[in-house]
PDB file of N, CA and C in Angstrom:
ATOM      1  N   UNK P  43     113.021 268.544 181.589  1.00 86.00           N
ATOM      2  CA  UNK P  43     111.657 268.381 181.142  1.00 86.00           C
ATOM      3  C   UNK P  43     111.022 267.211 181.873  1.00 86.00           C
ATOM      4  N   UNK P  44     110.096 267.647 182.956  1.00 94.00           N
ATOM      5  CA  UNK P  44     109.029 265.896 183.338  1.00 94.00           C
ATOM      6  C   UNK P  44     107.615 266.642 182.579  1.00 94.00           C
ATOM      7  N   UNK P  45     107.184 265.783 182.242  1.00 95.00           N
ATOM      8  CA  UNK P  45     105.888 265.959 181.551  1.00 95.00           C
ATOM      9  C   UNK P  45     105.180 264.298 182.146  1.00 95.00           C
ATOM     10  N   UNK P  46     103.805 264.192 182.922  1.00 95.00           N
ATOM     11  CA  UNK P  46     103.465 263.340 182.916  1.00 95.00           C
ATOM     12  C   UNK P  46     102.331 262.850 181.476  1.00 95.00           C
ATOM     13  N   UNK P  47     103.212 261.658 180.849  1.00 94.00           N
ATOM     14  CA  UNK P  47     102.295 261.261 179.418  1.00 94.00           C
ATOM     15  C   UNK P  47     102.081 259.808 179.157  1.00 94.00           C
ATOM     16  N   UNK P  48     101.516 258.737 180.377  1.00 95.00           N
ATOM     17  CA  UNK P  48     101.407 257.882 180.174  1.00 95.00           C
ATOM     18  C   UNK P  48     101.103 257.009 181.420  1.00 95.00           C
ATOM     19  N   UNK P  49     100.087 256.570 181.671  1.00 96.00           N
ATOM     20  CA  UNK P  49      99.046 255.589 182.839  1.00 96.00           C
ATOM     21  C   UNK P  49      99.032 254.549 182.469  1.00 96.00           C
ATOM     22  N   UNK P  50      99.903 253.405 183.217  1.00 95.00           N
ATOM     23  CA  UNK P  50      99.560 251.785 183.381  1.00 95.00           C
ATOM     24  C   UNK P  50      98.690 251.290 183.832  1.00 95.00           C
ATOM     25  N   UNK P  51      97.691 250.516 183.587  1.00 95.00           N
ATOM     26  CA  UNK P  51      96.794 249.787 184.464  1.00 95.00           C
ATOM     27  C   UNK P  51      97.313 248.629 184.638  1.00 95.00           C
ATOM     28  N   UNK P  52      97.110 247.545 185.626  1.00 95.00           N
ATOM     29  CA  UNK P  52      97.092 246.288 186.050  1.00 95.00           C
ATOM     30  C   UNK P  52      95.870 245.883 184.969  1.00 95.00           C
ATOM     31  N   UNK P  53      95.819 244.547 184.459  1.00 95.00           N
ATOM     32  CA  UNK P  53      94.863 244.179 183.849  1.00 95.00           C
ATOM     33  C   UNK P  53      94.692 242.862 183.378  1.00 95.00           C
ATOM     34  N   UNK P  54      93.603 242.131 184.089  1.00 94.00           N
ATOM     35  CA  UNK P  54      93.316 240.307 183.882  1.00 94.00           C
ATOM     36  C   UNK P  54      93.364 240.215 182.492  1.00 94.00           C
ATOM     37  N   UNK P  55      93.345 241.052 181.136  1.00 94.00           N
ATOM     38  CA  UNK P  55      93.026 240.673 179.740  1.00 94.00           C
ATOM     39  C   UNK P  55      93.791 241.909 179.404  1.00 94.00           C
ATOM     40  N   UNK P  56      94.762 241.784 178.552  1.00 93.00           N
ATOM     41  CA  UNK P  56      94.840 243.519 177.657  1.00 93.00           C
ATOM     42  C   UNK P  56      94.644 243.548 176.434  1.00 93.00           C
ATOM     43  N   UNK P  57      93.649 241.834 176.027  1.00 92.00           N
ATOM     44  CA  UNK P  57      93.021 242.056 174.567  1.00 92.00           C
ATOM     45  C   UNK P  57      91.742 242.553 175.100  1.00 92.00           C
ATOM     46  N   UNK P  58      90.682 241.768 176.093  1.00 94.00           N
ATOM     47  CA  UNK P  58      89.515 242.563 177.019  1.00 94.00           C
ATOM     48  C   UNK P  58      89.885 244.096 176.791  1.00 94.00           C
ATOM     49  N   UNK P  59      91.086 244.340 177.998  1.00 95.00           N
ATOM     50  CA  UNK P  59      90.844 245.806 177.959  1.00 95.00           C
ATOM     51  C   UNK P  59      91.036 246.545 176.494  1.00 95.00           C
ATOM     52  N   UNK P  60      91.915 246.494 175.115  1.00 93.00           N
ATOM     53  CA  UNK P  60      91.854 247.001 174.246  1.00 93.00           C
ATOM     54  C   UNK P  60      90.757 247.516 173.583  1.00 93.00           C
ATOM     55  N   UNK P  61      90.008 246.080 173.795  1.00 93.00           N
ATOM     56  CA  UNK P  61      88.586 246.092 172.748  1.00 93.00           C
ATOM     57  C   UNK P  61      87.667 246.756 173.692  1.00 93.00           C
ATOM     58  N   UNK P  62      87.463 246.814 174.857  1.00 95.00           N
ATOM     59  CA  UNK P  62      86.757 247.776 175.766  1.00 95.00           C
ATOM     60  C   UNK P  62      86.949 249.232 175.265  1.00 95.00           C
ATOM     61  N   UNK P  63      88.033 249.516 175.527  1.00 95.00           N
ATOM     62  CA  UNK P  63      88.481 251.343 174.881  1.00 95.00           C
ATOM     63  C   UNK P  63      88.051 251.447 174.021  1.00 95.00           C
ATOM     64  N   UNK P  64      88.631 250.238 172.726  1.00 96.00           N
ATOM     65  CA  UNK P  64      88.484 251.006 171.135  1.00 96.00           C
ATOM     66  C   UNK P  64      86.691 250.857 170.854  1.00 96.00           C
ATOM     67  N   UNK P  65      86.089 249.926 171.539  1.00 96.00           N
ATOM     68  CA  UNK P  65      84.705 250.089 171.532  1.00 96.00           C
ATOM     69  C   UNK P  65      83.971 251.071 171.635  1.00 96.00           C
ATOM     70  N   UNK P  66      84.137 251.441 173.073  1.00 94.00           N
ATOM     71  CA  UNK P  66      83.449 252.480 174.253  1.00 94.00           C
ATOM     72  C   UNK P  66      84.255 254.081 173.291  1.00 94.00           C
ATOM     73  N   UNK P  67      85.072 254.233 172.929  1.00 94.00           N
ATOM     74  CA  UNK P  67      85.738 255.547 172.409  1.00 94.00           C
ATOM     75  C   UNK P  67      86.518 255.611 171.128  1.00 94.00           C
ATOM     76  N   UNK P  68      86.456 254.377 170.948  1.00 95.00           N
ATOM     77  CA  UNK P  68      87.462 254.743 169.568  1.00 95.00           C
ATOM     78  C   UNK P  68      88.876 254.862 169.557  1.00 95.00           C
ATOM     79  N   UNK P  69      89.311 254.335 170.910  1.00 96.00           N
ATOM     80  CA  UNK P  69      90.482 254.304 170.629  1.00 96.00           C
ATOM     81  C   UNK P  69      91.262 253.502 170.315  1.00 96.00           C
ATOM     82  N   UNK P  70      92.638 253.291 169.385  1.00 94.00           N
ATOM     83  CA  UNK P  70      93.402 252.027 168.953  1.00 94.00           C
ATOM     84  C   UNK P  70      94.095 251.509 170.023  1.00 94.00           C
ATOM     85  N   UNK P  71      93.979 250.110 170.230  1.00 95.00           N
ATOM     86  CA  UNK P  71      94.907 249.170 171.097  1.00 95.00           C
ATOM     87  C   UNK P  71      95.938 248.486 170.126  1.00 95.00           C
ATOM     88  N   UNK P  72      97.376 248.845 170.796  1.00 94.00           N
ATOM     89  CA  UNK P  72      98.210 248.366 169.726  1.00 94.00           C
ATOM     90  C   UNK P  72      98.986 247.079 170.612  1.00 94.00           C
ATOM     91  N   UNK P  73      99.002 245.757 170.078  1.00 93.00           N
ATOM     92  CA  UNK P  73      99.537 244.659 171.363  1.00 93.00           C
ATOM     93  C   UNK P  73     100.578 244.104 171.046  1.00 93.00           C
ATOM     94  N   UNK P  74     101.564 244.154 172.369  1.00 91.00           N
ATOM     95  CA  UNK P  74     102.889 243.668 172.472  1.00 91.00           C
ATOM     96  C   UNK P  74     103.179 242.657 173.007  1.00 91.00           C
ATOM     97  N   UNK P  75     102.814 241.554 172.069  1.00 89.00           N
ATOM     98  CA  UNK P  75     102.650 240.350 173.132  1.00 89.00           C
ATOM     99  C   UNK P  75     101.251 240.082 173.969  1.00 89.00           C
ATOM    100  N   UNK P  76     101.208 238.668 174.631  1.00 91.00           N
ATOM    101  CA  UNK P  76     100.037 238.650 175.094  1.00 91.00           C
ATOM    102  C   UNK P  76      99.630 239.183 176.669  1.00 91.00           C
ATOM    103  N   UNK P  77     100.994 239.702 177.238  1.00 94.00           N
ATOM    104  CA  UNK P  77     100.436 240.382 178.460  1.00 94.00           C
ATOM    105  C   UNK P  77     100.771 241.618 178.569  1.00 94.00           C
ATOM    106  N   UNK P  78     100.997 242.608 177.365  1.00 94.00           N
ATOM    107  CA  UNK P  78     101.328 244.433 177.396  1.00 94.00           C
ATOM    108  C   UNK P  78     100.394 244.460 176.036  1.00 94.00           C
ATOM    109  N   UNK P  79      99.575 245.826 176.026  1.00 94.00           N
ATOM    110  CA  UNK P  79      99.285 246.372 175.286  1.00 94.00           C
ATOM    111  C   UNK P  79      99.221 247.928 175.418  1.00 94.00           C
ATOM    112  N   UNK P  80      99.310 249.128 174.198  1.00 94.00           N
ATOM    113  CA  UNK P  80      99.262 250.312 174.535  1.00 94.00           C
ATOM    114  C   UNK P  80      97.840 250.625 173.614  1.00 94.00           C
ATOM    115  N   UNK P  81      97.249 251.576 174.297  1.00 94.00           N
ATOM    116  CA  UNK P  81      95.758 252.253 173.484  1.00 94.00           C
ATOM    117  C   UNK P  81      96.554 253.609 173.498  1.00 94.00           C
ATOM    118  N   UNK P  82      96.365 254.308 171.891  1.00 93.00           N
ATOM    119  CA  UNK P  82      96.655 254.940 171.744  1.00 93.00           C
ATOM    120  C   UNK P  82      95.207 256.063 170.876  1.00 93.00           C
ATOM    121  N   UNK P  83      95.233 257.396 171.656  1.00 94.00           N
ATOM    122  CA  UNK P  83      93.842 258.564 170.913  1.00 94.00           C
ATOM    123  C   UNK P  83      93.378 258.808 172.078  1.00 94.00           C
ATOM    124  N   UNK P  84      94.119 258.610 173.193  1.00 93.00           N
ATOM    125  CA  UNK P  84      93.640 259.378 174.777  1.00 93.00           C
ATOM    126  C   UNK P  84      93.481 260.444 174.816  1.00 93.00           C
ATOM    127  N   UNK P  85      94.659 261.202 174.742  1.00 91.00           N
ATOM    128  CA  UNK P  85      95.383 262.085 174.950  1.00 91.00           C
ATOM    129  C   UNK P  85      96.454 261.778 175.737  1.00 91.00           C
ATOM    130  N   UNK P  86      96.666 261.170 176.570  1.00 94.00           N
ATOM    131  CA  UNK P  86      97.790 260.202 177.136  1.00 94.00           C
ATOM    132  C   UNK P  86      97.844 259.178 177.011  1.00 94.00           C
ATOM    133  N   UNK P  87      98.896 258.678 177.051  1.00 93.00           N
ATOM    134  CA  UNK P  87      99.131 257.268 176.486  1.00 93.00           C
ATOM    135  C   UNK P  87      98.732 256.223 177.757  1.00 93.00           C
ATOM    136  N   UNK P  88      98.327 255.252 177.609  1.00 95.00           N
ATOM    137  CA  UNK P  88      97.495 254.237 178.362  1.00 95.00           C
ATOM    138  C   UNK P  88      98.118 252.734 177.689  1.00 95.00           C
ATOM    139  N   UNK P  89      98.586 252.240 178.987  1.00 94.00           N
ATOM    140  CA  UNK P  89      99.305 250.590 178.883  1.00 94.00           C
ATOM    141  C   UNK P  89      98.553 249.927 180.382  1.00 94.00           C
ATOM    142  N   UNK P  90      98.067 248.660 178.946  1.00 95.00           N
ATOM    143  CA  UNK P  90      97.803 247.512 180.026  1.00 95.00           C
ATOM    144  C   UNK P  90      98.462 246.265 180.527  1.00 95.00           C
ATOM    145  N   UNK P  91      98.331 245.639 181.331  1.00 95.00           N
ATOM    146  CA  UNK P  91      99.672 245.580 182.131  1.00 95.00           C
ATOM    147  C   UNK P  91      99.048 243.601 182.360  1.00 95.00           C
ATOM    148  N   UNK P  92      99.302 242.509 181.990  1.00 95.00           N
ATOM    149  CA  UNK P  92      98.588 241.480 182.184  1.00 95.00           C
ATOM    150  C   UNK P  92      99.287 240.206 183.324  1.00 95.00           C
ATOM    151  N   UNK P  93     101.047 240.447 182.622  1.00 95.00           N
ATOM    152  CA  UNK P  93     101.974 240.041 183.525  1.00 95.00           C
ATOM    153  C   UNK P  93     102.050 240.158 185.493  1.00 95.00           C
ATOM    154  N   UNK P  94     101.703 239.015 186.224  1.00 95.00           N
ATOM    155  CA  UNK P  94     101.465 239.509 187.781  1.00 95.00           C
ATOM    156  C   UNK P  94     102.690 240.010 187.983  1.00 95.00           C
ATOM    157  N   UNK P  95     103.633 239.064 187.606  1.00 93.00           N
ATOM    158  CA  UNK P  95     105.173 239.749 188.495  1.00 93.00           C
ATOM    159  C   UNK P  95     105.329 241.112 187.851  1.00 93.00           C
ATOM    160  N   UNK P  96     104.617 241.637 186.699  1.00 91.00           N
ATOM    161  CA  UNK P  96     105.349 243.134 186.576  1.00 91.00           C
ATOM    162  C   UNK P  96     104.167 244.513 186.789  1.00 91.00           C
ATOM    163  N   UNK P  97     103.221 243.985 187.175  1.00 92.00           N
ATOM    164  CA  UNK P  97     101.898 244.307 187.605  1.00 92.00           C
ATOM    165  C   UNK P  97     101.766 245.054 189.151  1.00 92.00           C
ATOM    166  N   UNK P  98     101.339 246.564 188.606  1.00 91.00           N
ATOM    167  CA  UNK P  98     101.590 247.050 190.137  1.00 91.00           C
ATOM    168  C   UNK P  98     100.324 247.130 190.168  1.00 91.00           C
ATOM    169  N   UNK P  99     100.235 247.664 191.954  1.00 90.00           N
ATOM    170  CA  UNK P  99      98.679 247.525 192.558  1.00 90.00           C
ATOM    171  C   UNK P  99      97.554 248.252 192.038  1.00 90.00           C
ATOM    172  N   UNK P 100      98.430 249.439 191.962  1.00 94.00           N
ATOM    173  CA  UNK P 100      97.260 250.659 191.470  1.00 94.00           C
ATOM    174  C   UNK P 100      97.844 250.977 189.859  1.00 94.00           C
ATOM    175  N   UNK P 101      96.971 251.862 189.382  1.00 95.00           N
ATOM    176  CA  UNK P 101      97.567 252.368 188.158  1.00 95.00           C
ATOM    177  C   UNK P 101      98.777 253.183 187.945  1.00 95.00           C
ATOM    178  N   UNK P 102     100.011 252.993 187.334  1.00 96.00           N
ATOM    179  CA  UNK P 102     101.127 252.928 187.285  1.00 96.00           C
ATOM    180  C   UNK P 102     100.917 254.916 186.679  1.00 96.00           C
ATOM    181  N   UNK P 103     101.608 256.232 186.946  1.00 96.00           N
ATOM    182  CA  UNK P 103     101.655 257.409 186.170  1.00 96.00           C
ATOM    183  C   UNK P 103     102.922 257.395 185.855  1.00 96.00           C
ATOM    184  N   UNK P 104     103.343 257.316 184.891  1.00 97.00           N
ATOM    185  CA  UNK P 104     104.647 257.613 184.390  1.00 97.00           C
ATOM    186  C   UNK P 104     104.963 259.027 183.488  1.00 97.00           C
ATOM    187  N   UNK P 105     105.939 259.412 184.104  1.00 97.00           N
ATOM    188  CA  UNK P 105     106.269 261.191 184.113  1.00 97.00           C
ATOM    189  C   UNK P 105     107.611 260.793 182.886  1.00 97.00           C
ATOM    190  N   UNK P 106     107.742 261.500 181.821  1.00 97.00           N
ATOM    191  CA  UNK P 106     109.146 261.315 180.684  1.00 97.00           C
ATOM    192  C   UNK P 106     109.711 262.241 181.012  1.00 97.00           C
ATOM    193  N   UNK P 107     110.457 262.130 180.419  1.00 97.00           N
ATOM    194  CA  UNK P 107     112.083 263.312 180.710  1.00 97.00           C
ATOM    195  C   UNK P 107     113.181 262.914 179.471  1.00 97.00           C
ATOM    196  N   UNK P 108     113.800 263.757 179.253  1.00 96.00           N
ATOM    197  CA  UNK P 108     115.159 264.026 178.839  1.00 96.00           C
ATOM    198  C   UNK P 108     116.070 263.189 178.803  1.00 96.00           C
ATOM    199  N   UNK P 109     116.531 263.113 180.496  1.00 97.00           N
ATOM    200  CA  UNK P 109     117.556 262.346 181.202  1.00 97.00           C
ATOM    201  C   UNK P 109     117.010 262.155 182.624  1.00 97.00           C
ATOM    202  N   UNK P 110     117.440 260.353 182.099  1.00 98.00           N
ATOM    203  CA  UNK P 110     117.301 259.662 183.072  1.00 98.00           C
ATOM    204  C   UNK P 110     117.364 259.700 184.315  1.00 98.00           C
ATOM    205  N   UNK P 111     118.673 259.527 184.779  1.00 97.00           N
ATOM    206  CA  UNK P 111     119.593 259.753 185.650  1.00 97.00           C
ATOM    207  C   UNK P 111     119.668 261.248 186.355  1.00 97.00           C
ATOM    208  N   UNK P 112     119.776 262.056 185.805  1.00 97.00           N
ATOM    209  CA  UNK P 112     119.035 263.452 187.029  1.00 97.00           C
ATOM    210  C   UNK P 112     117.921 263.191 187.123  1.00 97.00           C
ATOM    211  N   UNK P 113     116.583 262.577 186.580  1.00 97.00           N
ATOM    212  CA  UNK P 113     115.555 262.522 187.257  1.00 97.00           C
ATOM    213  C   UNK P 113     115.334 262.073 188.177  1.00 97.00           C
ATOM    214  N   UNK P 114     116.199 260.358 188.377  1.00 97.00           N
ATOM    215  CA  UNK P 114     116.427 259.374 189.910  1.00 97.00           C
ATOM    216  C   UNK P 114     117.299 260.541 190.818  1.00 97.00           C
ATOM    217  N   UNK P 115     118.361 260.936 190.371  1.00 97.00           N
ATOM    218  CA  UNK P 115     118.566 261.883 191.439  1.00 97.00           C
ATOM    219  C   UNK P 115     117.978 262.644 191.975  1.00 97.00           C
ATOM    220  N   UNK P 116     116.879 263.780 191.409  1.00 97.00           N
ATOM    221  CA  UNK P 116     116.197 264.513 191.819  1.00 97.00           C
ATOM    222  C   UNK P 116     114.737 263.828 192.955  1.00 97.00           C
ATOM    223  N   UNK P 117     115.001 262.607 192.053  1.00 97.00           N
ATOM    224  CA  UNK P 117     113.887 261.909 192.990  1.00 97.00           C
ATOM    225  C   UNK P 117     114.098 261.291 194.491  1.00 97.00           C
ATOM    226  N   UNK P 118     115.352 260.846 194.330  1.00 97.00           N
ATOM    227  CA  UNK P 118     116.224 260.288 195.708  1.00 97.00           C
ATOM    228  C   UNK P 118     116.360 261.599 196.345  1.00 97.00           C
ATOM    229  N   UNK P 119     116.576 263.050 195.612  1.00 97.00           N
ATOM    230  CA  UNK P 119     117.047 264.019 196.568  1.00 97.00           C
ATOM    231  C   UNK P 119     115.684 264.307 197.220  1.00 97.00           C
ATOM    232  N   UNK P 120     114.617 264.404 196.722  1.00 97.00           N
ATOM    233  CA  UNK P 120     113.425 264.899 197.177  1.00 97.00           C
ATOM    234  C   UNK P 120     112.669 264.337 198.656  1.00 97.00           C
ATOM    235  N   UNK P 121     113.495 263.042 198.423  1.00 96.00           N
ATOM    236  CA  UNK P 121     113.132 261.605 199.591  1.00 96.00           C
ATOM    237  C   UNK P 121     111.442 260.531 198.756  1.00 96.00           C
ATOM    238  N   UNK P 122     112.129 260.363 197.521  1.00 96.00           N
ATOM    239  CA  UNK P 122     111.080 259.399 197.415  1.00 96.00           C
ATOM    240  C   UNK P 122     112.275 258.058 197.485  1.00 96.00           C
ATOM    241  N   UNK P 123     111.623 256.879 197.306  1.00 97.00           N
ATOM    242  CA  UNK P 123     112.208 255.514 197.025  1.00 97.00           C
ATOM    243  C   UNK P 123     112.161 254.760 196.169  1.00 97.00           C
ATOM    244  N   UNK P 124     113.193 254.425 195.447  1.00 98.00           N
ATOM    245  CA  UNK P 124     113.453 253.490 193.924  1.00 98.00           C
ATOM    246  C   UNK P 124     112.972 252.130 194.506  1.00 98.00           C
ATOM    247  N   UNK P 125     111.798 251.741 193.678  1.00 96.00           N
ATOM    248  CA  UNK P 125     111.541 250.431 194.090  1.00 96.00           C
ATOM    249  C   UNK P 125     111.723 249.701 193.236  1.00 96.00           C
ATOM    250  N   UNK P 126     111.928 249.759 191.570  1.00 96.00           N
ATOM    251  CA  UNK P 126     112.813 249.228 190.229  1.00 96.00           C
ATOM    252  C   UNK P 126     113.732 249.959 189.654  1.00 96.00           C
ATOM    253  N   UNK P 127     114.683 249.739 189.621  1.00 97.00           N
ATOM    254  CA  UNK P 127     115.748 249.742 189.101  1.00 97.00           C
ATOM    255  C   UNK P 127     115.699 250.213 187.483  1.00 97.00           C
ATOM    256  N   UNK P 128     116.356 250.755 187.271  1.00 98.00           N
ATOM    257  CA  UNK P 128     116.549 251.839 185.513  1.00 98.00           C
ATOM    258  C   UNK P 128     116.717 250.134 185.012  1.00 98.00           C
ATOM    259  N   UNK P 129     115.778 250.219 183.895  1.00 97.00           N
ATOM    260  CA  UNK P 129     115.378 249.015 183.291  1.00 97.00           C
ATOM    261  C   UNK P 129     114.980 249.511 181.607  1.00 97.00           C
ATOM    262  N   UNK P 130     115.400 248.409 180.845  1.00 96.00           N
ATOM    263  CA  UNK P 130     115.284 248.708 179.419  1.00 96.00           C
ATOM    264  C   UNK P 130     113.765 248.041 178.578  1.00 96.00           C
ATOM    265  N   UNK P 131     113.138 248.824 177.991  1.00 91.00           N
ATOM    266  CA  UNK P 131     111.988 248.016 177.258  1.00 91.00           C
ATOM    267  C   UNK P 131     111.379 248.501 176.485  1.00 91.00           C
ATOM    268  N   UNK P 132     110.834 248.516 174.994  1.00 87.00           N
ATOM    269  CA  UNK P 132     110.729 248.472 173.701  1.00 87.00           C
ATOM    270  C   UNK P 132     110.013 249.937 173.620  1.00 87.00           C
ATOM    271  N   UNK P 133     110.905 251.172 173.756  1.00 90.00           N
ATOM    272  CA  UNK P 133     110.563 252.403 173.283  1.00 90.00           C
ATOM    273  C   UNK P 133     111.452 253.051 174.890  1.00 90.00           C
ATOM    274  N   UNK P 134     112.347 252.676 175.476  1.00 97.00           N
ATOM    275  CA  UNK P 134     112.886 253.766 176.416  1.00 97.00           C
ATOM    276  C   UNK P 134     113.528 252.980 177.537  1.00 97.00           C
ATOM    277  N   UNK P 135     114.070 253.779 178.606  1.00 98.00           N
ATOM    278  CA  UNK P 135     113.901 253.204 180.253  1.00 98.00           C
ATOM    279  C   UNK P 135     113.155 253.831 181.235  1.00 98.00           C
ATOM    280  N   UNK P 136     113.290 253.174 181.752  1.00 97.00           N
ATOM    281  CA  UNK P 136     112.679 254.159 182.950  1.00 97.00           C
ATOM    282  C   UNK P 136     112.899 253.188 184.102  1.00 97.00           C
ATOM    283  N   UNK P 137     112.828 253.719 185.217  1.00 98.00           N
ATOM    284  CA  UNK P 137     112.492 253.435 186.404  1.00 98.00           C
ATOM    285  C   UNK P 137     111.335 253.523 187.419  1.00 98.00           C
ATOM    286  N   UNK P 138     111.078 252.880 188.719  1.00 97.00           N
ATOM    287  CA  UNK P 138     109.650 253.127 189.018  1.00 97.00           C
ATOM    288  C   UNK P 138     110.422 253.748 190.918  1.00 97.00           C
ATOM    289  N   UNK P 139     109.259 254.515 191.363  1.00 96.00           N
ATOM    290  CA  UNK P 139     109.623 255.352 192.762  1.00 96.00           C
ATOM    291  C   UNK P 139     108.085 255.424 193.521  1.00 96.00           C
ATOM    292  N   UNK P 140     108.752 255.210 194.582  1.00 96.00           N
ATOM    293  CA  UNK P 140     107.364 255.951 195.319  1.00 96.00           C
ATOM    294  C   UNK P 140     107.529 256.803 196.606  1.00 96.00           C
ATOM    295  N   UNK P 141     106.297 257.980 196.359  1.00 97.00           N
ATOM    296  CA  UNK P 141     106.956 259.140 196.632  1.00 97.00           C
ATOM    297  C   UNK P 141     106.165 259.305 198.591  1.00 97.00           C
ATOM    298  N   UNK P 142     106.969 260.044 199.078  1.00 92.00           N
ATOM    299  CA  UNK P 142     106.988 259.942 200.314  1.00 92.00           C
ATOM    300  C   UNK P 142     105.251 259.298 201.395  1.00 92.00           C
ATOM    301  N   UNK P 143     104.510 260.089 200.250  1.00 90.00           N
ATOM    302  CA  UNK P 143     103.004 259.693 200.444  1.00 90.00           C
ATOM    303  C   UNK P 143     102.630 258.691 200.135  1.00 90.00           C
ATOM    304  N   UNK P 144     103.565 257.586 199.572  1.00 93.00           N
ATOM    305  CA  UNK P 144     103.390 256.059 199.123  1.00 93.00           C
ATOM    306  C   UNK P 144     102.845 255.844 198.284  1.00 93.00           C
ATOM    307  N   UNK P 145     102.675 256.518 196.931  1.00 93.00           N
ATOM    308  CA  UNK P 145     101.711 255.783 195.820  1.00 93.00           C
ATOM    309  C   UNK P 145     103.331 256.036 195.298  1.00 93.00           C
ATOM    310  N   UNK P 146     103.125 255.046 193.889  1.00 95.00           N
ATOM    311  CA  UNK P 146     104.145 254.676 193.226  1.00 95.00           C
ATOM    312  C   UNK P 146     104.029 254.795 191.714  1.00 95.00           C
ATOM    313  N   UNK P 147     105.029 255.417 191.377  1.00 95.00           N
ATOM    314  CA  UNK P 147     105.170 256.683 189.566  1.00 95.00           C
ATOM    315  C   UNK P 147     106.536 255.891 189.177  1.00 95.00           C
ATOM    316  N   UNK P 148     106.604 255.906 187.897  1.00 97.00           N
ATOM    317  CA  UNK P 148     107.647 255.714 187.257  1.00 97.00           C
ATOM    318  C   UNK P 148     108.140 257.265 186.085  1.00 97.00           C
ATOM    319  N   UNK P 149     109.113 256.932 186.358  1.00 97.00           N
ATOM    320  CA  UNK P 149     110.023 258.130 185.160  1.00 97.00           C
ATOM    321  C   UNK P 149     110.672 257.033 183.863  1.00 97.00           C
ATOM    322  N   UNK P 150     110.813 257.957 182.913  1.00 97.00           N
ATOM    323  CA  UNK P 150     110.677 257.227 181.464  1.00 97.00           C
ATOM    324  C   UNK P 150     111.593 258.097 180.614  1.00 97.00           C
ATOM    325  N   UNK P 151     112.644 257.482 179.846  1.00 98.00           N
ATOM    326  CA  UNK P 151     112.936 258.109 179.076  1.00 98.00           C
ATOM    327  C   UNK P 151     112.980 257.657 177.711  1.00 98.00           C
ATOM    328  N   UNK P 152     112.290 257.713 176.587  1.00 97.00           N
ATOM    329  CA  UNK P 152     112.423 257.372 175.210  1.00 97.00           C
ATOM    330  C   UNK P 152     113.685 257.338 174.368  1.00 97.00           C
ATOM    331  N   UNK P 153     113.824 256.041 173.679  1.00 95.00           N
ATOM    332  CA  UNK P 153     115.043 255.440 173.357  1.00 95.00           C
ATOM    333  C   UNK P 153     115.135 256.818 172.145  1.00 95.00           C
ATOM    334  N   UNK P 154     116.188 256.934 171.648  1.00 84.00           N
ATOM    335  CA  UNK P 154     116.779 258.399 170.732  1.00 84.00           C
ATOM    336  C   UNK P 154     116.277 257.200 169.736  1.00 84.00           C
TER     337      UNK P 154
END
């Protein structure tokens, strides 16, 4: 199963950006700390991203799955490139790749 269900932004504020969304649409910003937050009533899930060192350039698409580990495989077999490492954090892992055309996706898998 990949299903893409969830877009990172880079973001100078992710109390700014919360209150922007839930303003402009109504949607809830739920905050994890002062540099992650998730808005949740998209339809996909949307995380803002405040931290530089964990802050990618463009907006982050992250694809979920099942299992982990055949997904990096399938991804290494395809010829994309692991640029983070299967990493643990508060709802799953995932890892981040970028795919031969150079933009850069992460795969995700939700903790059981």
């Amino acid at each position: 199963m990949y299903v893409v269900d969830f877009v990172e932004f880079p973001s100078d504020s992710t109390a700014a950006s919360g209150r922007f969304f839930q303003e402009a649409f109504g949607w809830t910003p739920t905050e994890y700390g002062p540099t992650y937050s998730d808005i949740g009533g998209a339809g996909v899930g949307l995380g803002f991203q405040a931290d530089p060192k964990d802050q990618t350039a463009a907006p982050l698409v992250a694809i979920r799955t099942d299992d982990l580990e055949a997904a990096r495989t399938a991804v290494e077999t395809a010829g994309g490139a692991i640029t983070l490492e299967p990493f643990a954090f508060p709802g799953g892992r995932r890892f981040h790749f970028r795919e031969p055309g150079g933009s850069e996706l992460a795969v995700w898998q939700p903790a059981d």
